[in-house]
mmCIF file of C-alpha atoms in Angstrom:
data_model
loop_
_atom_site.group_PDB
_atom_site.id
_atom_site.type_symbol
_atom_site.label_atom_id
_atom_site.label_comp_id
_atom_site.label_asym_id
_atom_site.label_seq_id
_atom_site.Cartn_x
_atom_site.Cartn_y
_atom_site.Cartn_z
ATOM 1 C CA MET A 1177 -91.511 -82.122 -141.999
ATOM 2 C CA GLY A 1178 -87.939 -81.633 -140.115
ATOM 3 C CA VAL A 1179 -88.094 -83.962 -137.617
ATOM 4 C CA GLU A 1180 -85.414 -85.915 -136.721
ATOM 5 C CA ALA A 1181 -86.866 -88.400 -134.101
ATOM 6 C CA ALA A 1182 -89.736 -88.908 -131.632
ATOM 7 C CA ALA A 1183 -90.726 -91.250 -129.033
ATOM 8 C CA ILE A 1184 -93.169 -91.405 -125.870
ATOM 9 C CA GLY A 1185 -92.835 -90.907 -122.523
ATOM 10 C CA GLY A 1186 -95.660 -91.542 -119.628
ATOM 11 C CA GLY A 1187 -96.516 -91.596 -116.625
ATOM 12 C CA PHE A 1188 -97.910 -91.038 -112.470
ATOM 13 C CA GLY A 1189 -97.987 -87.364 -113.690
ATOM 14 C CA ASP A 1190 -96.317 -84.902 -112.395
ATOM 15 C CA GLU A 1191 -95.010 -86.247 -109.134
ATOM 16 C CA HIS A 1192 -93.627 -88.684 -107.454
ATOM 17 C CA ILE A 1193 -95.127 -92.554 -106.997
ATOM 18 C CA PRO A 1194 -96.843 -92.128 -103.944
ATOM 19 C CA ASN A 1195 -96.850 -95.023 -101.255
ATOM 20 C CA VAL A 1196 -94.106 -96.920 -102.921
ATOM 21 C CA THR A 1197 -90.903 -98.192 -102.548
ATOM 22 C CA ILE A 1198 -87.974 -99.963 -104.067
ATOM 23 C CA THR A 1199 -87.227 -102.993 -102.746
ATOM 24 C CA VAL A 1200 -83.740 -104.566 -103.869
ATOM 25 C CA GLU A 1201 -83.653 -107.971 -104.263
ATOM 26 C CA GLY A 1202 -81.247 -110.287 -102.208
ATOM 27 C CA ARG A 1203 -81.953 -107.370 -99.355
ATOM 28 C CA PRO A 1204 -84.906 -107.262 -96.280
ATOM 29 C CA PRO A 1205 -87.379 -104.971 -97.670
ATOM 30 C CA VAL A 1206 -88.528 -101.485 -96.219
ATOM 31 C CA PRO A 1207 -89.867 -101.584 -92.535
ATOM 32 C CA SER A 1208 -93.607 -100.685 -92.454
ATOM 33 C CA GLY A 1209 -94.094 -96.782 -92.253
ATOM 34 C CA GLU A 1210 -90.590 -96.158 -93.905
ATOM 35 C CA ARG A 1211 -90.140 -94.647 -97.517
ATOM 36 C CA HIS A 1212 -86.892 -93.582 -99.732
ATOM 37 C CA GLU A 1213 -86.945 -90.607 -100.603
ATOM 38 C CA GLU A 1214 -89.063 -89.138 -103.876
ATOM 39 C CA ILE A 1215 -88.339 -92.104 -106.903
ATOM 40 C CA THR A 1216 -90.066 -90.873 -110.229
ATOM 41 C CA ASP A 1217 -90.891 -93.306 -113.869
ATOM 42 C CA ASP A 1218 -91.516 -92.999 -116.943
ATOM 43 C CA VAL A 1219 -92.965 -95.717 -119.756
ATOM 44 C CA ILE A 1220 -91.595 -94.405 -122.214
ATOM 45 C CA SER A 1221 -91.024 -96.121 -126.149
ATOM 46 C CA ASP A 1222 -87.614 -96.766 -128.649
ATOM 47 C CA GLY A 1223 -85.403 -93.806 -129.383
ATOM 48 C CA TYR A 1224 -86.659 -91.612 -126.314
ATOM 49 C CA PHE A 1225 -83.010 -91.196 -124.376
ATOM 50 C CA ARG A 1226 -81.738 -89.783 -128.200
ATOM 51 C CA VAL A 1227 -84.684 -87.707 -128.646
ATOM 52 C CA MET A 1228 -84.378 -85.678 -124.674
ATOM 53 C CA GLY A 1229 -80.290 -86.139 -125.431
ATOM 54 C CA VAL A 1230 -79.602 -88.402 -122.325
ATOM 55 C CA PRO A 1231 -76.761 -90.607 -122.855
ATOM 56 C CA LEU A 1232 -76.586 -94.008 -122.278
ATOM 57 C CA LEU A 1233 -73.597 -94.716 -118.889
ATOM 58 C CA SER A 1234 -73.442 -97.977 -119.277
ATOM 59 C CA GLY A 1235 -75.301 -101.322 -120.109
ATOM 60 C CA ARG A 1236 -78.255 -100.865 -123.058
ATOM 61 C CA PHE A 1237 -81.594 -99.399 -124.359
ATOM 62 C CA PHE A 1238 -84.697 -101.147 -124.405
ATOM 63 C CA SER A 1239 -84.940 -104.021 -127.503
ATOM 64 C CA ASP A 1240 -87.147 -105.746 -129.389
ATOM 65 C CA GLN A 1241 -86.736 -108.686 -127.616
ATOM 66 C CA ASP A 1242 -88.147 -107.208 -124.980
ATOM 67 C CA GLY A 1243 -92.071 -107.760 -125.173
ATOM 68 C CA PRO A 1244 -95.167 -108.313 -122.578
ATOM 69 C CA HIS A 1245 -94.019 -112.506 -122.567
ATOM 70 C CA THR A 1246 -89.841 -111.706 -121.345
ATOM 71 C CA ALA A 1247 -88.983 -110.950 -117.585
ATOM 72 C CA PRO A 1248 -89.979 -107.661 -116.802
ATOM 73 C CA VAL A 1249 -86.673 -105.183 -117.444
ATOM 74 C CA ALA A 1250 -85.484 -101.355 -116.706
ATOM 75 C CA ILE A 1251 -83.545 -98.584 -117.493
ATOM 76 C CA ILE A 1252 -82.345 -96.812 -113.942
ATOM 77 C CA SER A 1253 -80.814 -93.052 -113.678
ATOM 78 C CA GLN A 1254 -77.300 -92.758 -112.311
ATOM 79 C CA LYS A 1255 -78.808 -91.290 -109.138
ATOM 80 C CA MET A 1256 -80.549 -94.189 -108.532
ATOM 81 C CA ALA A 1257 -77.853 -96.881 -109.559
ATOM 82 C CA ARG A 1258 -75.621 -94.684 -106.658
ATOM 83 C CA GLN A 1259 -78.829 -94.848 -103.839
ATOM 84 C CA PHE A 1260 -79.668 -98.671 -104.064
ATOM 85 C CA TRP A 1261 -76.208 -99.842 -105.174
ATOM 86 C CA PRO A 1262 -73.756 -97.863 -104.276
ATOM 87 C CA GLY A 1263 -70.175 -98.734 -105.031
ATOM 88 C CA GLU A 1264 -72.017 -101.498 -107.352
ATOM 89 C CA ASN A 1265 -72.422 -102.720 -110.891
ATOM 90 C CA PRO A 1266 -76.466 -102.867 -110.759
ATOM 91 C CA ILE A 1267 -76.455 -103.998 -114.537
ATOM 92 C CA GLY A 1268 -78.117 -107.599 -113.957
ATOM 93 C CA ARG A 1269 -79.370 -106.820 -110.743
ATOM 94 C CA ARG A 1270 -83.011 -107.032 -109.719
ATOM 95 C CA PHE A 1271 -85.810 -104.737 -108.162
ATOM 96 C CA HIS A 1272 -89.325 -104.207 -107.741
ATOM 97 C CA TYR A 1273 -91.573 -100.923 -107.006
ATOM 98 C CA GLY A 1274 -95.398 -100.858 -105.598
ATOM 99 C CA VAL A 1275 -96.893 -100.513 -102.347
ATOM 100 C CA PRO A 1276 -95.401 -102.217 -99.675
ATOM 101 C CA GLY A 1277 -97.030 -106.028 -98.934
ATOM 102 C CA GLU A 1278 -98.115 -106.077 -102.586
ATOM 103 C CA ASN A 1279 -97.317 -109.269 -105.384
ATOM 104 C CA SER A 1280 -95.251 -106.507 -108.143
ATOM 105 C CA ASP A 1281 -93.444 -108.277 -111.107
ATOM 106 C CA TRP A 1282 -89.438 -108.621 -110.442
ATOM 107 C CA HIS A 1283 -87.785 -105.759 -112.998
ATOM 108 C CA THR A 1284 -83.516 -106.802 -114.080
ATOM 109 C CA VAL A 1285 -81.516 -103.505 -114.321
ATOM 110 C CA VAL A 1286 -80.550 -103.155 -118.139
ATOM 111 C CA GLY A 1287 -79.474 -100.029 -118.148
ATOM 112 C CA VAL A 1288 -78.152 -97.392 -116.612
ATOM 113 C CA VAL A 1289 -78.798 -92.960 -118.385
ATOM 114 C CA GLY A 1290 -77.607 -90.113 -117.107
ATOM 115 C CA ASP A 1291 -79.598 -88.686 -114.748
ATOM 116 C CA MET A 1292 -82.662 -85.858 -116.279
ATOM 117 C CA LEU A 1293 -84.879 -82.739 -115.090
ATOM 118 C CA ARG A 1294 -88.213 -84.110 -114.596
ATOM 119 C CA ASN A 1295 -90.534 -81.986 -112.557
ATOM 120 C CA GLY A 1296 -89.494 -78.846 -111.939
ATOM 121 C CA LEU A 1297 -85.840 -77.278 -110.577
ATOM 122 C CA ASP A 1298 -86.760 -77.465 -107.199
ATOM 123 C CA ARG A 1299 -87.360 -81.467 -107.791
ATOM 124 C CA ARG A 1300 -83.771 -81.619 -109.316
ATOM 125 C CA GLY A 1301 -81.585 -85.137 -109.251
ATOM 126 C CA LEU A 1302 -84.789 -87.555 -107.906
ATOM 127 C CA SER A 1303 -83.886 -90.834 -108.955
ATOM 128 C CA GLN A 1304 -85.855 -92.812 -112.141
ATOM 129 C CA PHE A 1305 -86.159 -95.897 -113.607
ATOM 130 C CA TYR A 1306 -87.729 -96.246 -116.848
ATOM 131 C CA LEU A 1307 -90.094 -98.894 -118.000
ATOM 132 C CA SER A 1308 -90.302 -100.353 -121.627
ATOM 133 C CA HIS A 1309 -93.925 -99.652 -123.887
ATOM 134 C CA ARG A 1310 -93.994 -102.900 -124.604
ATOM 135 C CA GLN A 1311 -93.826 -104.686 -121.244
ATOM 136 C CA LYS A 1312 -95.718 -101.605 -119.622
ATOM 137 C CA THR A 1313 -99.046 -100.502 -122.112
ATOM 138 C CA TRP A 1314 -100.403 -97.751 -119.675
ATOM 139 C CA ALA A 1315 -100.169 -94.894 -117.981
ATOM 140 C CA LEU A 1316 -101.845 -91.940 -116.519
ATOM 141 C CA SER A 1317 -100.252 -89.501 -118.773
ATOM 142 C CA PHE A 1318 -98.448 -89.607 -122.194
ATOM 143 C CA TYR A 1319 -96.632 -87.362 -123.847
ATOM 144 C CA PHE A 1320 -95.016 -86.954 -127.610
ATOM 145 C CA ALA A 1321 -90.870 -85.972 -127.345
ATOM 146 C CA VAL A 1322 -89.932 -84.813 -131.001
ATOM 147 C CA ARG A 1323 -86.138 -83.349 -131.907
ATOM 148 C CA THR A 1324 -86.736 -81.538 -134.553
ATOM 149 C CA ALA A 1325 -83.878 -79.870 -136.733
ATOM 150 C CA SER A 1326 -85.527 -76.340 -137.259
ATOM 151 C CA ASP A 1327 -88.515 -74.607 -135.563
ATOM 152 C CA PRO A 1328 -90.063 -77.247 -132.873
ATOM 153 C CA LEU A 1329 -93.173 -74.385 -132.532
ATOM 154 C CA GLN A 1330 -92.997 -73.829 -136.645
ATOM 155 C CA LEU A 1331 -93.511 -78.290 -137.101
ATOM 156 C CA ALA A 1332 -96.500 -78.444 -134.281
ATOM 157 C CA ALA A 1333 -99.765 -77.946 -136.428
ATOM 158 C CA ALA A 1334 -98.182 -81.009 -138.749
ATOM 159 C CA VAL A 1335 -96.706 -83.117 -136.485
ATOM 160 C CA ARG A 1336 -100.522 -82.757 -134.777
ATOM 161 C CA SER A 1337 -101.547 -83.745 -138.059
ATOM 162 C CA GLU A 1338 -99.103 -86.691 -138.630
ATOM 163 C CA ILE A 1339 -100.035 -88.029 -135.125
ATOM 164 C CA GLN A 1340 -104.322 -87.419 -136.003
ATOM 165 C CA SER A 1341 -104.051 -89.233 -139.160
ATOM 166 C CA LEU A 1342 -102.752 -91.991 -136.911
ATOM 167 C CA ASP A 1343 -105.307 -92.438 -134.711
ATOM 168 C CA LYS A 1344 -107.780 -90.274 -134.160
ATOM 169 C CA THR A 1345 -108.797 -90.615 -130.557
ATOM 170 C CA VAL A 1346 -105.042 -89.460 -129.820
ATOM 171 C CA TRP A 1347 -106.269 -85.092 -129.067
ATOM 172 C CA LEU A 1348 -102.313 -82.953 -128.061
ATOM 173 C CA ASP A 1349 -103.975 -80.720 -125.064
ATOM 174 C CA HIS A 1350 -100.549 -78.563 -125.130
ATOM 175 C CA VAL A 1351 -97.192 -78.206 -127.684
ATOM 176 C CA THR A 1352 -94.074 -76.134 -126.035
ATOM 177 C CA THR A 1353 -90.533 -76.473 -126.407
ATOM 178 C CA VAL A 1354 -88.423 -77.349 -123.853
ATOM 179 C CA GLU A 1355 -86.745 -73.862 -123.588
ATOM 180 C CA LEU A 1356 -90.074 -72.674 -122.938
ATOM 181 C CA TRP A 1357 -90.854 -75.284 -120.310
ATOM 182 C CA LEU A 1358 -88.041 -74.833 -118.551
ATOM 183 C CA ARG A 1359 -88.362 -71.118 -118.585
ATOM 184 C CA GLU A 1360 -91.822 -71.693 -117.552
ATOM 185 C CA LEU A 1361 -90.655 -74.797 -114.735
ATOM 186 C CA GLY A 1362 -87.907 -71.770 -113.389
ATOM 187 C CA SER A 1363 -90.423 -68.406 -113.877
ATOM 188 C CA GLN A 1364 -91.130 -68.362 -109.909
ATOM 189 C CA ARG A 1365 -87.479 -69.245 -108.705
ATOM 190 C CA ARG A 1366 -86.654 -66.003 -111.314
ATOM 191 C CA PHE A 1367 -88.573 -64.084 -109.702
ATOM 192 C CA GLN A 1368 -87.321 -64.551 -105.974
ATOM 193 C CA THR A 1369 -84.479 -64.397 -107.288
ATOM 194 C CA SER A 1370 -84.479 -61.139 -108.824
ATOM 195 C CA LEU A 1371 -86.412 -59.490 -105.447
ATOM 196 C CA LEU A 1372 -83.431 -61.067 -103.037
ATOM 197 C CA SER A 1373 -80.793 -59.091 -106.200
ATOM 198 C CA LEU A 1374 -82.944 -56.512 -106.040
ATOM 199 C CA PHE A 1375 -83.060 -56.227 -102.613
ATOM 200 C CA ALA A 1376 -79.131 -56.974 -102.266
ATOM 201 C CA VAL A 1377 -78.321 -54.121 -104.201
ATOM 202 C CA VAL A 1378 -80.306 -51.786 -101.848
ATOM 203 C CA ALA A 1379 -78.731 -53.135 -99.221
ATOM 204 C CA LEU A 1380 -75.276 -52.757 -100.964
ATOM 205 C CA LEU A 1381 -76.711 -49.292 -101.703
ATOM 206 C CA LEU A 1382 -77.314 -48.273 -98.417
ATOM 207 C CA ALA A 1383 -73.544 -50.419 -96.655
ATOM 208 C CA ALA A 1384 -72.034 -47.880 -98.685
ATOM 209 C CA ILE A 1385 -73.846 -45.163 -97.867
ATOM 210 C CA GLY A 1386 -73.342 -45.960 -94.227
ATOM 211 C CA ILE A 1387 -69.573 -46.478 -95.072
ATOM 212 C CA TYR A 1388 -69.329 -43.145 -96.761
ATOM 213 C CA GLY A 1389 -71.610 -40.847 -94.258
ATOM 214 C CA LEU A 1390 -69.440 -42.932 -91.571
ATOM 215 C CA MET A 1391 -66.116 -41.757 -92.529
ATOM 216 C CA HIS A 1392 -67.387 -38.173 -93.844
ATOM 217 C CA HIS A 1393 -68.061 -37.697 -90.307
ATOM 218 C CA SER A 1394 -64.744 -38.711 -89.096
ATOM 219 C CA VAL A 1395 -62.590 -36.411 -91.161
ATOM 220 C CA THR A 1396 -65.148 -33.537 -89.885
ATOM 221 C CA GLN A 1397 -64.749 -34.395 -86.322
ATOM 222 C CA ARG A 1398 -61.046 -35.354 -86.598
ATOM 223 C CA THR A 1399 -59.640 -32.387 -88.985
ATOM 224 C CA HIS A 1400 -57.846 -30.401 -86.048
ATOM 225 C CA GLU A 1401 -56.089 -33.470 -85.955
ATOM 226 C CA ILE A 1402 -54.803 -33.785 -89.231
ATOM 227 C CA GLY A 1403 -54.188 -30.200 -89.866
ATOM 228 C CA ILE A 1404 -51.666 -31.291 -86.529
ATOM 229 C CA ARG A 1405 -50.435 -34.213 -88.897
ATOM 230 C CA VAL A 1406 -49.957 -32.426 -91.906
ATOM 231 C CA ALA A 1407 -47.787 -29.239 -90.486
ATOM 232 C CA LEU A 1408 -45.825 -32.203 -88.822
ATOM 233 C CA GLY A 1409 -44.628 -33.010 -91.849
ATOM 234 C CA ALA A 1410 -47.825 -36.305 -92.769
ATOM 235 C CA GLN A 1411 -47.736 -36.640 -96.951
ATOM 236 C CA PRO A 1412 -50.973 -36.645 -98.764
ATOM 237 C CA ARG A 1413 -50.864 -40.572 -98.831
ATOM 238 C CA ASP A 1414 -50.303 -40.917 -95.114
ATOM 239 C CA VAL A 1415 -53.363 -39.175 -94.186
ATOM 240 C CA LEU A 1416 -55.300 -41.252 -97.356
ATOM 241 C CA GLY A 1417 -53.652 -44.602 -95.902
ATOM 242 C CA LEU A 1418 -54.912 -43.607 -92.258
ATOM 243 C CA ILE A 1419 -58.540 -42.980 -93.278
ATOM 244 C CA VAL A 1420 -59.034 -46.086 -95.899
ATOM 245 C CA GLY A 1421 -56.716 -48.314 -92.872
ATOM 246 C CA ARG A 1422 -59.605 -47.264 -90.467
ATOM 247 C CA GLY A 1423 -62.823 -46.766 -92.776
ATOM 248 C CA MET A 1424 -61.251 -51.287 -94.391
ATOM 249 C CA VAL A 1425 -61.026 -51.975 -90.965
ATOM 250 C CA LEU A 1426 -64.292 -52.022 -89.171
ATOM 251 C CA ALA A 1427 -65.674 -53.192 -93.488
ATOM 252 C CA VAL A 1428 -63.648 -55.920 -92.832
ATOM 253 C CA ILE A 1429 -65.646 -56.902 -89.749
ATOM 254 C CA GLY A 1430 -68.643 -56.176 -90.856
ATOM 255 C CA LEU A 1431 -67.936 -58.401 -94.214
ATOM 256 C CA GLY A 1432 -67.070 -60.918 -91.208
ATOM 257 C CA ILE A 1433 -70.455 -60.847 -89.727
ATOM 258 C CA GLY A 1434 -72.040 -60.890 -93.262
ATOM 259 C CA LEU A 1435 -70.014 -64.478 -94.807
ATOM 260 C CA ALA A 1436 -70.617 -65.834 -91.132
ATOM 261 C CA GLY A 1437 -74.957 -64.815 -91.011
ATOM 262 C CA ALA A 1438 -74.442 -66.125 -94.826
ATOM 263 C CA LEU A 1439 -73.218 -69.548 -94.097
ATOM 264 C CA ALA A 1440 -75.942 -70.023 -91.471
ATOM 265 C CA LEU A 1441 -78.719 -69.491 -94.151
ATOM 266 C CA THR A 1442 -77.484 -71.497 -97.127
ATOM 267 C CA ARG A 1443 -79.944 -74.633 -96.499
ATOM 268 C CA LEU A 1444 -83.365 -71.870 -96.711
ATOM 269 C CA LEU A 1445 -81.037 -70.646 -99.930
ATOM 270 C CA SER A 1446 -80.556 -74.283 -101.556
ATOM 271 C CA SER A 1447 -83.784 -74.339 -102.845
ATOM 272 C CA LEU A 1448 -83.751 -71.022 -105.116
ATOM 273 C CA LEU A 1449 -80.666 -72.334 -106.512
ATOM 274 C CA PHE A 1450 -80.312 -74.190 -109.837
ATOM 275 C CA GLY A 1451 -76.155 -76.018 -110.807
ATOM 276 C CA VAL A 1452 -74.963 -74.371 -108.218
ATOM 277 C CA SER A 1453 -73.832 -75.223 -104.248
ATOM 278 C CA ALA A 1454 -75.502 -73.088 -101.528
ATOM 279 C CA THR A 1455 -71.514 -72.599 -100.141
ATOM 280 C CA ASP A 1456 -70.294 -72.233 -104.474
ATOM 281 C CA PRO A 1457 -66.492 -70.444 -102.912
ATOM 282 C CA ILE A 1458 -66.330 -68.678 -106.111
ATOM 283 C CA THR A 1459 -69.590 -67.053 -105.249
ATOM 284 C CA PHE A 1460 -68.882 -66.125 -102.064
ATOM 285 C CA LEU A 1461 -65.264 -65.065 -103.129
ATOM 286 C CA SER A 1462 -66.476 -62.810 -105.275
ATOM 287 C CA VAL A 1463 -69.144 -61.290 -103.858
ATOM 288 C CA SER A 1464 -66.516 -60.544 -101.037
ATOM 289 C CA LEU A 1465 -64.639 -59.013 -103.656
ATOM 290 C CA LEU A 1466 -67.198 -56.698 -104.424
ATOM 291 C CA LEU A 1467 -68.055 -55.445 -101.330
ATOM 292 C CA ALA A 1468 -64.616 -54.869 -100.472
ATOM 293 C CA ALA A 1469 -63.829 -53.233 -103.560
ATOM 294 C CA VAL A 1470 -67.847 -50.828 -102.181
ATOM 295 C CA ALA A 1471 -66.207 -49.959 -99.129
ATOM 296 C CA LEU A 1472 -63.310 -48.364 -100.576
ATOM 297 C CA LEU A 1473 -64.692 -46.396 -102.549
ATOM 298 C CA ALA A 1474 -66.710 -45.308 -100.181
ATOM 299 C CA CYS A 1475 -63.468 -45.080 -97.365
ATOM 300 C CA TYR A 1476 -61.459 -43.738 -100.495
ATOM 301 C CA LEU A 1477 -63.472 -40.531 -100.853
ATOM 302 C CA PRO A 1478 -63.553 -38.850 -97.134
ATOM 303 C CA ALA A 1479 -60.441 -39.791 -97.231
ATOM 304 C CA TRP A 1480 -59.242 -37.970 -100.362
ATOM 305 C CA ARG A 1481 -61.061 -35.241 -99.464
ATOM 306 C CA ALA A 1482 -59.463 -34.853 -95.901
ATOM 307 C CA THR A 1483 -55.706 -35.372 -97.822
ATOM 308 C CA LYS A 1484 -56.812 -31.685 -99.339
ATOM 309 C CA VAL A 1485 -57.498 -30.196 -95.578
ATOM 310 C CA ASP A 1486 -55.074 -26.974 -95.590
ATOM 311 C CA PRO A 1487 -53.718 -27.041 -92.391
ATOM 312 C CA ILE A 1488 -53.595 -23.828 -91.102
ATOM 313 C CA ALA A 1489 -57.299 -23.429 -91.439
ATOM 314 C CA ALA A 1490 -57.913 -26.970 -90.082
ATOM 315 C CA LEU A 1491 -55.713 -25.576 -86.575
ATOM 316 C CA ARG A 1492 -57.533 -23.157 -86.517
ATOM 317 C CA HIS A 1493 -61.011 -25.517 -86.698
ATOM 318 C CA GLU A 1494 -62.754 -26.931 -83.446
#
């Protein structure tokens, strides 16, 4: 069939565990009414992390020894390890999850894996823990994860048929690929980003037109002055430097105000970004250089026109 590996995953749905807190052994319980940041869970089968391409950072994966009659174990994400055991080795430590006051089992951490995108680009970096399907046999929903050596959609019918042959009560209601899933998750963000990019391009064009119009008007108003300078021996490069220099001073002032405003709005923009900081220095530098280049071009054209001024005609200009 071209299937390299397959596994099962399941959990409490697309949202984080409701009204649930994590209690770490040896530490005081979370006060009533206080909750940790969002935490997600998955009930998984053997080979799940291989299928999903998630690396094991320390400890071990689940094994046949982790059964219904052995002590409950869990594998946690790197984010959860840093959140609950900062600067410590979480392997062998225990925690339990549940509604405060509920008598739930303690789970021993046996492995730490890399963080994984689970419920959307705007819910990245959540703490996650994983339970073995041998020890927790139910979940609100299950999904099959399959890694293939060829186009996965071409194998969808064969995979569905194979699952039906194993258990006719199981029905796959939706088949997709990771690429399509990520594209669907990011569709709204891409639309918002495209809209903001369009506004940014329009604003850039308006700014360029505004600078050009201002410098053109300035050159027109100073035609007589420019003629005098040329008559007194000013070279074209001197006139060019004069006009461009004054225009760029205004551009730099505007750029500084714009950067300050952008830094003030970074918290609003952070929810639209993935994989890059809202204060990424490379982005700020690139945009600043682009704006400076556009401003330079807008200043250069009127300045170049000023170098062509006939001093005799300019001296007659009022």
